[in-house]
Short mmCIF file of C-alpha atoms in Angstrom, two decimals:
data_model
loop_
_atom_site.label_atom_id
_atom_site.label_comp_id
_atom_site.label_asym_id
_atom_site.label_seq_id
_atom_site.Cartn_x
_atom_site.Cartn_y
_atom_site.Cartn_z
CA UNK N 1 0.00 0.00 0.00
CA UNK N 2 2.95 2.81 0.75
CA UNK N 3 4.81 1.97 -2.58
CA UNK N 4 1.44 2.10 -4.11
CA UNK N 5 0.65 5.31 -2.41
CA UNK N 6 4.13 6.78 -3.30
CA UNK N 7 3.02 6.55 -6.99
CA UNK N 8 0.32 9.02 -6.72
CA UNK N 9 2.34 11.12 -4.66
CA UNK N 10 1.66 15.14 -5.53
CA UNK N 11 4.24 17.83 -4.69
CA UNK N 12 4.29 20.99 -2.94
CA UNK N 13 6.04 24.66 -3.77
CA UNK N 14 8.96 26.39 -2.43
CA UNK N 15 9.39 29.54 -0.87
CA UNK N 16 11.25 31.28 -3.51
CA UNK N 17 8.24 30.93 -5.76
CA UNK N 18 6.01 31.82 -3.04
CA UNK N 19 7.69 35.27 -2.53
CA UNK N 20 8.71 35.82 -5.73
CA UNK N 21 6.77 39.34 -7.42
CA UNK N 22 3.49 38.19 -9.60
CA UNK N 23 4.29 41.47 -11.77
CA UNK N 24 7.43 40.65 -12.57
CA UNK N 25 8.35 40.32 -16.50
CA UNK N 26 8.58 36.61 -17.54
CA UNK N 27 11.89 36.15 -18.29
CA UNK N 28 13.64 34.75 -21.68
CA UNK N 29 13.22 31.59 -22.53
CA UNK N 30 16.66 29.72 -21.45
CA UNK N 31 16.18 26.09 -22.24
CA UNK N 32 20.14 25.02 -22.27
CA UNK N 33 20.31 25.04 -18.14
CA UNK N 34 18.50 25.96 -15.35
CA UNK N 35 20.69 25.70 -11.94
CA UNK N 36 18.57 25.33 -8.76
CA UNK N 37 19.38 27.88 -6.07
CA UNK N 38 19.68 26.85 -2.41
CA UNK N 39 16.57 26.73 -0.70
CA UNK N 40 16.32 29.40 2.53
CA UNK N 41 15.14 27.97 5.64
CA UNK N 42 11.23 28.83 5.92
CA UNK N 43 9.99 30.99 8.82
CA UNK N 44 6.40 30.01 10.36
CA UNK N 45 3.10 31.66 8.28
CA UNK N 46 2.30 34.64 10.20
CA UNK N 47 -1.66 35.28 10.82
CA UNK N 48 -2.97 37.68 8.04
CA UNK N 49 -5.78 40.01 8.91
CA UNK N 50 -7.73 39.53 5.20
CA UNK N 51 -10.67 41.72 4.85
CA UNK N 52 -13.87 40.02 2.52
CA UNK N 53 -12.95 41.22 -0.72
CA UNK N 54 -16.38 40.81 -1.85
CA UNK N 55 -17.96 43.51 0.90
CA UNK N 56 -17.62 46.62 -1.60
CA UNK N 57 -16.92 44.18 -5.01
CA UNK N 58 -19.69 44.17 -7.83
CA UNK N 59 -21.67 41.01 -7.96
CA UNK N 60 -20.90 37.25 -9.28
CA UNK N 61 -21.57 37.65 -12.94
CA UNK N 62 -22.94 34.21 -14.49
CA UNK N 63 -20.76 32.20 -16.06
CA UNK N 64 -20.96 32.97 -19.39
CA UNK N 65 -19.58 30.54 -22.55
CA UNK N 66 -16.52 28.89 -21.55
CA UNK N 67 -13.98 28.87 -25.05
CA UNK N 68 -10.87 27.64 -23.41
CA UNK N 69 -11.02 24.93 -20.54
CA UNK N 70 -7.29 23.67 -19.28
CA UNK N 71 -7.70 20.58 -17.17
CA UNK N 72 -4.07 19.85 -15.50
CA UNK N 73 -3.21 15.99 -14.24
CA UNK N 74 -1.48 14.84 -11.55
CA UNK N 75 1.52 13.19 -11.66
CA UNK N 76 3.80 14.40 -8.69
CA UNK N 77 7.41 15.69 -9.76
CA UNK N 78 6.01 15.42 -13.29
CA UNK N 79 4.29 18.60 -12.64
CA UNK N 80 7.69 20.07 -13.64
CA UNK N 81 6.89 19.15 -17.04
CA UNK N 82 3.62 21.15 -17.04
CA UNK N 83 4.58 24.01 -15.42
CA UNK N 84 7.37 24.18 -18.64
CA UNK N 85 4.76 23.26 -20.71
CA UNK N 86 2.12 26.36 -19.57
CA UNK N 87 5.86 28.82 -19.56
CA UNK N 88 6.94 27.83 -22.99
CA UNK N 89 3.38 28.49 -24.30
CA UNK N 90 2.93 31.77 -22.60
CA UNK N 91 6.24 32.91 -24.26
CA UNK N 92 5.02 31.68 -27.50
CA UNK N 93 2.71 34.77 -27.50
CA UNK N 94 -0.66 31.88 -28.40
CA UNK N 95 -1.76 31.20 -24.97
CA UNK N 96 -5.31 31.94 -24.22
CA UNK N 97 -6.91 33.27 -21.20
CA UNK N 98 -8.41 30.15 -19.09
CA UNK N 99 -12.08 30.31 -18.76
CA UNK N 100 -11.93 27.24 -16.60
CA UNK N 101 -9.23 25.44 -14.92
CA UNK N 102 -9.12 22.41 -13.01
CA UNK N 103 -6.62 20.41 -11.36
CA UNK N 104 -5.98 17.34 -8.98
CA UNK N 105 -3.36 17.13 -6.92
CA UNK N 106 -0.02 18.08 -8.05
CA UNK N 107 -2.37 20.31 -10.61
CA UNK N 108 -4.44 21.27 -7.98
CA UNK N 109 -1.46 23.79 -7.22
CA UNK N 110 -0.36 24.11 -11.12
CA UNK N 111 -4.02 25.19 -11.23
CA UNK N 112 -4.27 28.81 -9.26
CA UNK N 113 -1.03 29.77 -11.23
CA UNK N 114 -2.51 29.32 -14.49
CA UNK N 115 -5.67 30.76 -14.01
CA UNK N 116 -4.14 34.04 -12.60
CA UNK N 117 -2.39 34.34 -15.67
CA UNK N 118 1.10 34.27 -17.42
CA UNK N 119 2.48 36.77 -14.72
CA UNK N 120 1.87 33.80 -12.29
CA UNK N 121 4.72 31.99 -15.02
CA UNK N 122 7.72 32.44 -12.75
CA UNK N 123 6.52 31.35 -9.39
CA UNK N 124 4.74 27.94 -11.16
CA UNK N 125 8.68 27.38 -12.61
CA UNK N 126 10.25 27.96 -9.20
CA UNK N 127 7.28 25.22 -7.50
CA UNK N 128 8.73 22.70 -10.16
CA UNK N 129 13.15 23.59 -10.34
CA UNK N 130 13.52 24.55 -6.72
CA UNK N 131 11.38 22.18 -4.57
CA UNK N 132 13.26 19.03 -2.54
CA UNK N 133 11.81 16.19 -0.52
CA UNK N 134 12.35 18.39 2.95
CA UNK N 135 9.81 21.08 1.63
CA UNK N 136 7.05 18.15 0.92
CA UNK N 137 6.46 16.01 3.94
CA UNK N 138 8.95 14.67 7.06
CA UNK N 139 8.72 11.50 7.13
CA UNK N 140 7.55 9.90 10.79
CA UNK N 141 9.94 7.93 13.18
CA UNK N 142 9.51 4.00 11.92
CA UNK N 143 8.50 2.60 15.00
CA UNK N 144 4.96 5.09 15.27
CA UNK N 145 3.99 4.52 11.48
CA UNK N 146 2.00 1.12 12.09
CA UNK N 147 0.02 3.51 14.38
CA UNK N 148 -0.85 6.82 12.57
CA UNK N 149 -2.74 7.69 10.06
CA UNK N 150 0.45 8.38 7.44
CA UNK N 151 4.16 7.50 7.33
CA UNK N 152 4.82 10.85 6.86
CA UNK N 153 3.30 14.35 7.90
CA UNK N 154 2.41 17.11 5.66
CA UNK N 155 3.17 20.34 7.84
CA UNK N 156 6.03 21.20 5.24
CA UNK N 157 3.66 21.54 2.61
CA UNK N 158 0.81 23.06 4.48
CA UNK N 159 3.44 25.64 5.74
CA UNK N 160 4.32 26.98 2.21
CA UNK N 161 0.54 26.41 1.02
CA UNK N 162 -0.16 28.92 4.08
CA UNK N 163 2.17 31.17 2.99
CA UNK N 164 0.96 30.75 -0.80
CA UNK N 165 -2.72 31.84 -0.03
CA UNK N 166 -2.26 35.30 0.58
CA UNK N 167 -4.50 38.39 0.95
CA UNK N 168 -3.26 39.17 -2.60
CA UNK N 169 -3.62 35.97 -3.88
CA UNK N 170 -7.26 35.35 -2.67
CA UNK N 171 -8.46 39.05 -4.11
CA UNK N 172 -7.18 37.56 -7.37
CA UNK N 173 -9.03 34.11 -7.35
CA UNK N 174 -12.09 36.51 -6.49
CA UNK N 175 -11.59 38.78 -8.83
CA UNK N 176 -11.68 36.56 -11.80
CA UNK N 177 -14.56 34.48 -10.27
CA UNK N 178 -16.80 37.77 -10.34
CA UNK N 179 -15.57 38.17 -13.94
CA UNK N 180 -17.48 34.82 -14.55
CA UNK N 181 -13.96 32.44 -14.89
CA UNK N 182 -14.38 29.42 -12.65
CA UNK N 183 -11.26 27.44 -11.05
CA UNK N 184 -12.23 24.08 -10.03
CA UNK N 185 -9.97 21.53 -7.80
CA UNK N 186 -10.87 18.01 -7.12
CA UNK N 187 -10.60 16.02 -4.04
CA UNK N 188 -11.06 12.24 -2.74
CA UNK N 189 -14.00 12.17 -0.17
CA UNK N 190 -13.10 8.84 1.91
CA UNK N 191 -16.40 8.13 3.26
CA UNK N 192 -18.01 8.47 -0.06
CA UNK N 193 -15.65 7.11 -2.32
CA UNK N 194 -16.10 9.83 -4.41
CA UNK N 195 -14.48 12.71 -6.03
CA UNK N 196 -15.48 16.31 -4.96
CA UNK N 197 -15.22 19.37 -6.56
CA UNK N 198 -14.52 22.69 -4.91
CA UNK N 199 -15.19 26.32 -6.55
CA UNK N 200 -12.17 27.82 -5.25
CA UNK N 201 -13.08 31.49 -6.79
CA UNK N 202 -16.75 30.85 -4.74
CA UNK N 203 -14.62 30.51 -1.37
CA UNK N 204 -11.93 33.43 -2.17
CA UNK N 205 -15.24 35.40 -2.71
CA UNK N 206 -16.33 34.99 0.38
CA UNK N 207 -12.88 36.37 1.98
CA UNK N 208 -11.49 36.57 5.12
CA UNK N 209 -9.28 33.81 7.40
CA UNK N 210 -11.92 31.26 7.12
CA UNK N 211 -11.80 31.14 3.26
CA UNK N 212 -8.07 31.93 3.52
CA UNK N 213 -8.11 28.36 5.94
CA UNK N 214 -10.56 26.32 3.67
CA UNK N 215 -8.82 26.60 0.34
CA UNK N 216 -5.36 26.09 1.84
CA UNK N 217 -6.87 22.72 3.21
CA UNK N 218 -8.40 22.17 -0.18
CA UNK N 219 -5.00 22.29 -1.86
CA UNK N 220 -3.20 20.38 0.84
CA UNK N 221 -6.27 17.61 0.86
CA UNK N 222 -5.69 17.57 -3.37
CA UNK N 223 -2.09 16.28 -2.70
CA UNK N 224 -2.40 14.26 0.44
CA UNK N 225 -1.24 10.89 -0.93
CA UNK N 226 -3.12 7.95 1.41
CA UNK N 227 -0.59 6.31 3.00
CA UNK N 228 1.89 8.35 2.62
CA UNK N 229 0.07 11.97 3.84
CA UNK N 230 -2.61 11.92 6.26
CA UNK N 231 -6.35 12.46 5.80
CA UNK N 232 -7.16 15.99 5.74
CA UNK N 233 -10.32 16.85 7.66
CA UNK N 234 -12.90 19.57 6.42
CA UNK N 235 -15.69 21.02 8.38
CA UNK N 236 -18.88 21.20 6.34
CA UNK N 237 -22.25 22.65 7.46
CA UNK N 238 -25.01 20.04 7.33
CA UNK N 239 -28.34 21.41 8.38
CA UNK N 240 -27.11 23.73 10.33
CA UNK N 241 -24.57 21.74 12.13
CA UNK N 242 -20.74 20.59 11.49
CA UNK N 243 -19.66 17.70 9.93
CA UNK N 244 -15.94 16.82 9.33
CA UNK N 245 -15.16 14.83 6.49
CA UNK N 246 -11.61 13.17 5.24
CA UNK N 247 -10.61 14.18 2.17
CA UNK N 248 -6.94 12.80 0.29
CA UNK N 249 -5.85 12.88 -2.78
CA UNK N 250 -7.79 13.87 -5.69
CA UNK N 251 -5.54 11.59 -8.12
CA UNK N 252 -7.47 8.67 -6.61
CA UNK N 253 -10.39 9.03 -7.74
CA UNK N 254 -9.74 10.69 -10.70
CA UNK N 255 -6.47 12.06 -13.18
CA UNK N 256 -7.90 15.07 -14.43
CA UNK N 257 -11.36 16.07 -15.19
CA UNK N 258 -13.79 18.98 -16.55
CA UNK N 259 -17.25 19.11 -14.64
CA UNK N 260 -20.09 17.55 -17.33
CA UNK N 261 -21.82 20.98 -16.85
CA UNK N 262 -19.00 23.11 -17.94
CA UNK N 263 -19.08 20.77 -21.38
CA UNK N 264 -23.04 21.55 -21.53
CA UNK N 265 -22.53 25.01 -21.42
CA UNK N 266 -19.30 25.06 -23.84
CA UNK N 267 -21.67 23.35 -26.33
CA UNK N 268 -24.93 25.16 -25.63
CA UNK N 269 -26.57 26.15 -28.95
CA UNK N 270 -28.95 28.37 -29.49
CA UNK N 271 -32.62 27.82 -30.74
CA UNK N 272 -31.49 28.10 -34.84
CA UNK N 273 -29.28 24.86 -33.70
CA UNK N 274 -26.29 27.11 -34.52
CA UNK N 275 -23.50 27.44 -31.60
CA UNK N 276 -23.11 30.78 -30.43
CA UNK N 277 -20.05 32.05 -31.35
CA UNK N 278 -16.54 29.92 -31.97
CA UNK N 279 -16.12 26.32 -30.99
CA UNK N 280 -15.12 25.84 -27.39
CA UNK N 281 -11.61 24.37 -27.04
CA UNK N 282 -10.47 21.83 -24.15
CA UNK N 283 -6.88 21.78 -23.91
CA UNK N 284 -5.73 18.77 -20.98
CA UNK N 285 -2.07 18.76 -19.99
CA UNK N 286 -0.88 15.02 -18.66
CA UNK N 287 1.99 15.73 -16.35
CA UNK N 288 3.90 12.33 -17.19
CA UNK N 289 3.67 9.94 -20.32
CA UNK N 290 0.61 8.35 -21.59
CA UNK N 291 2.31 5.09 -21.24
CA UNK N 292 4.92 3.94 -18.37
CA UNK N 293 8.25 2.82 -19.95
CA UNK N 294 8.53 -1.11 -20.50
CA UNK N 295 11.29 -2.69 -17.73
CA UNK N 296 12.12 -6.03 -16.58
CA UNK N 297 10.39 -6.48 -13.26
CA UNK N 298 12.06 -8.59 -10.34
CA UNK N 299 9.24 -11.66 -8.47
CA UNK N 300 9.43 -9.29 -5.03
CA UNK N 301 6.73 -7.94 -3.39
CA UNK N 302 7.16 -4.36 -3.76
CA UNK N 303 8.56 -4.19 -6.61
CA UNK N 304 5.37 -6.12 -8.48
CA UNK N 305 3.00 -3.55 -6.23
CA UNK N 306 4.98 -0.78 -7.48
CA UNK N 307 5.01 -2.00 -11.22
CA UNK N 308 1.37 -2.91 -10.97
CA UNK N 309 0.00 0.91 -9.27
CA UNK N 310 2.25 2.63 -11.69
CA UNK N 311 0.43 0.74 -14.62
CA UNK N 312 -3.19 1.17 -12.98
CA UNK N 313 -2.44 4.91 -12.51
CA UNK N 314 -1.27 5.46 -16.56
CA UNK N 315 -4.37 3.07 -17.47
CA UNK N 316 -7.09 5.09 -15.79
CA UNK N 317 -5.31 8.61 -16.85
CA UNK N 318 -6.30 7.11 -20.33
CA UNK N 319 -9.23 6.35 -20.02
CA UNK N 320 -9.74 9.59 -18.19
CA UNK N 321 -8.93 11.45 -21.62
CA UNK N 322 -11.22 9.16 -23.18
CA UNK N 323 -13.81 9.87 -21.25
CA UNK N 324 -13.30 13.64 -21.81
CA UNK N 325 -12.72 13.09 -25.84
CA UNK N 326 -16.38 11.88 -25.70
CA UNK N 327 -17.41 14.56 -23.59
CA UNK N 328 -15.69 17.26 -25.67
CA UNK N 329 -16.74 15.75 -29.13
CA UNK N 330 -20.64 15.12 -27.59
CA UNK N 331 -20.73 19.18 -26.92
CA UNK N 332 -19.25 20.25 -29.89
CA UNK N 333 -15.84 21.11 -27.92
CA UNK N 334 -12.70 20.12 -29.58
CA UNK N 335 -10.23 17.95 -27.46
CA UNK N 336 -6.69 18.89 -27.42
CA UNK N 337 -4.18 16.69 -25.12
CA UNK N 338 -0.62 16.83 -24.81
CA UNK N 339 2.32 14.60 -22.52
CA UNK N 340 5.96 14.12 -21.82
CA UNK N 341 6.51 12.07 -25.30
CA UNK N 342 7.46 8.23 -24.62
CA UNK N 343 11.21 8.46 -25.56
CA UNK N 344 11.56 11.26 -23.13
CA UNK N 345 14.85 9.74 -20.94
CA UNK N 346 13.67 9.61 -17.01
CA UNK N 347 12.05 6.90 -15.02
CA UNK N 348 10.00 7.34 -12.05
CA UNK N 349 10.57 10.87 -11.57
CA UNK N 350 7.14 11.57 -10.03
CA UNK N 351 8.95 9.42 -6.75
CA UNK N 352 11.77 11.57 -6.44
CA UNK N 353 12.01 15.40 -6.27
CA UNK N 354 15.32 15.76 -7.43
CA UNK N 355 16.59 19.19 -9.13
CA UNK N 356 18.08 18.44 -11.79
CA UNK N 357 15.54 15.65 -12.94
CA UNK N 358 12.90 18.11 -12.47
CA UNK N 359 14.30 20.93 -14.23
CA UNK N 360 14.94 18.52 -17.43
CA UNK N 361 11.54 18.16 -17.24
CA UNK N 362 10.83 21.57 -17.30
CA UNK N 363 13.46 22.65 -20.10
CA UNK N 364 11.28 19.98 -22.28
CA UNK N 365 8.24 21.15 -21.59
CA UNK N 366 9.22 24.99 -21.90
CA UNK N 367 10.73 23.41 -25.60
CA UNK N 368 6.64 21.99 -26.39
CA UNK N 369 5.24 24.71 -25.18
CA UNK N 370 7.58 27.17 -27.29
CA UNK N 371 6.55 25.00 -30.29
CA UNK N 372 2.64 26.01 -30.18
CA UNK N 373 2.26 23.64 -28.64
CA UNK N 374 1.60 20.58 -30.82
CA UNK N 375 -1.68 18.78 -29.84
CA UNK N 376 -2.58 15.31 -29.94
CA UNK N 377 -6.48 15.65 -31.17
CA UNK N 378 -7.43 12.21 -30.27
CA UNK N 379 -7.02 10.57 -27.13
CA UNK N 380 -4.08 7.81 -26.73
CA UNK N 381 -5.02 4.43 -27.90
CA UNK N 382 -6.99 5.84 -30.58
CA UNK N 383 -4.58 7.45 -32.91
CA UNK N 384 -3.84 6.75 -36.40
CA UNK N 385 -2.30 3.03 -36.35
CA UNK N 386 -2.92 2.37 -33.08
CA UNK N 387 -4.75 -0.90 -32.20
CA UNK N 388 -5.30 -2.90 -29.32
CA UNK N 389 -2.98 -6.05 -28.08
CA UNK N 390 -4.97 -9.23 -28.83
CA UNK N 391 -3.32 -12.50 -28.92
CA UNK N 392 -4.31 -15.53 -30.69
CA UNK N 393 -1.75 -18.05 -29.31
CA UNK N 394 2.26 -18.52 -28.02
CA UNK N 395 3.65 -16.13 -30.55
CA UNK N 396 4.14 -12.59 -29.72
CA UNK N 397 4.80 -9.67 -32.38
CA UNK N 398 7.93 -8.03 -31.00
CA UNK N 399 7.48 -3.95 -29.64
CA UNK N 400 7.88 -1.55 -31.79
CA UNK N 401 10.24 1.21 -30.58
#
């Protein structure tokens, strides 16, 4: 179960990122090297006194059309990758303006940054070049794990989360949301089973420490890895009264996902049977490969458990896509997909946050997103000369490359 829960694992942001100015021009594209710089030791969150934001703000607009949805995977360090991806295509002067994002976990924190905007470009690259294992989780003394909840506690990443969720950032979020843009993030409830989906612009709107509290435990919840991070509890009001509920990891339940309304209203036509304007565009970012890389696999115990979650995890990101082709193409949307392509050299990197793995991740996806970037329009498995494995006997066709 931990090896299996290690291969969802999400990751968390640094505090260069986190302090780093929001204004500040995006920088030239440098794809030959990007060092890492040490890491400052993190002070504690101090309290901020955040007024509502909505108290003197214009009302909620309806949501109007959405033309450009961006739904952003998880895939732990992978996230590097997407963060290049979004930084490259910013650069590449044909990135449009979000009208709804989404993300699960480690996209549940790509997700803010890219609905703010290309100014938000900078801090998303410093979450994905800078970050170590130290500013993710501590791991628990040995001896307690087979009594706690996790083998390893999240107050790292809550810290910089904290710190993340400003007064500035939150009159952002709200901001936009009055504009009519929505930013979703999905989470696993544990008593249900089920995957939940919080309207992080509705909470900013609301302002104040409490929303400031909720969405911070939102994020956190979207990366909590079972096994690995604890549970994160969430008081809800339930006729009138509070209920806590345990939320983890949004990856478990689901890759990446677009809410079947937002597709209904992307595709609404009008009463001619004409759509209202340009076709609606869905553009989902995989941070990882469609396919885990082929390797020998020794008879051991973890090591088939690892092999095995890695492939479940790749096979239902799949079939998530699918599901949204079908979506997309029953609305009238078009799909758009893109991942780290299969010959791309690194193996589990979404177990390890190493720096210099993570920022060759990031130099290739700043390269794809500096191309365009260059869309797959159908969803893996259904390309052009792609067919399914089915075996008639002993002989095997060997791989192609």
């Amino acid at each position: 179960m931990v090896a299996f829960g290690v291969a969802l694992m999400g990751c968390g942001p640094t505090r260069s990122m986190l302090t780093s100015d929001p204004k500040a021009p995006l920088p030239k594209p440098d794809v030959a090297d990007l060092p890492p710089e040490p890491l400052p030791t993190l002070p504690p969150p101090k309290p901020l006194d955040i007024k509502p934001v909505v108290a003197e703000a214009p009302p909620i607009v309806a949501a109007p059309r959405p033309l450009n949805i961006l739904a952003v995977s998880g895939g732990g360090a992978y996230g590097a990758f997407t963060a290049g991806v979004l930084n490259g295509w910013s650069r590449s002067n044909n990135r449009p303006v979000f009208d709804v994002v989404t993300g699960v976990s480690t996209g549940a924190l790509i997700a803010p940054l890219a609905f703010l905007g290309p100014k938000y470009d900078p801090q998303m690259r410093a979450y994905y070049t800078e970050v170590r294992q130290r500013d993710v989780f501590a791991i628990r003394s040995w001896a307690t794990i087979p009594f706690r909840d996790a083998m390893a506690s999240s107050a790292p990443l809550r810290r910089m989360v904290e710190i993340a969720i400003d007064e500035e950032t939150i009159k952002a979020i709200a901001v936009e949301h009055r504009t009519g843009r929505r930013l979703y993030i999905g989470t696993t409830h544990l008593e249900s089973r089920k995957t939940v989906v919080w309207d992080i612009g509705a909470i900013a709107s609301r302002g104040g420490l409490e929303a400031r509290k909720q969405i911070t435990d939102i994020l956190v919840a979207s990366c909590s890895v079972p096994g690995v991070f604890p549970p994160m509890p969430i008081t809800m009001i339930a006729d009138g009264k509070p209920v806590t509920e345990m939320h983890v990891d949004g990856g478990v339940t689901t890759s990446l996902f677009v809410p079947p309304s937002v597709f209904e209203a992307a595709g609404k036509i009008e009463k001619d049977g004409d759509l209202p304007g340009p076709q609606a565009n869905l553009y989902a970012i995989v941070s990882g490969k469609y396919f885990p890389n082929a390797a020998p696999v020794k008879p051991r115990v973890l090591k088939v458990v690892k092999a095995s979650g890695g492939a479940m995890l790749s096979a239902k990101t799949r079939r998530d896509l699918a599901n949204m082709a079908l979506m997309a193409k029953a609305s009238g949307v078009k799909y758009h997909a893109i991942a780290l392509k299969a010959d791309f050299p690194v193996d589990d990197a979404g177990l390890e946050f190493d720096q210099k793995i993570m920022n060759q991740l990031f130099v290739e996806g700043l390269r794809v997103g500096l191309e365009g970037p260059v869309w797959d329009l159908v969803p893996p498995e259904r390309g052009a000369g792609e067919t399914d494995e089915i075996r008639s006997g002993l002989q095997v066709q060997p791989s192609k490359p």
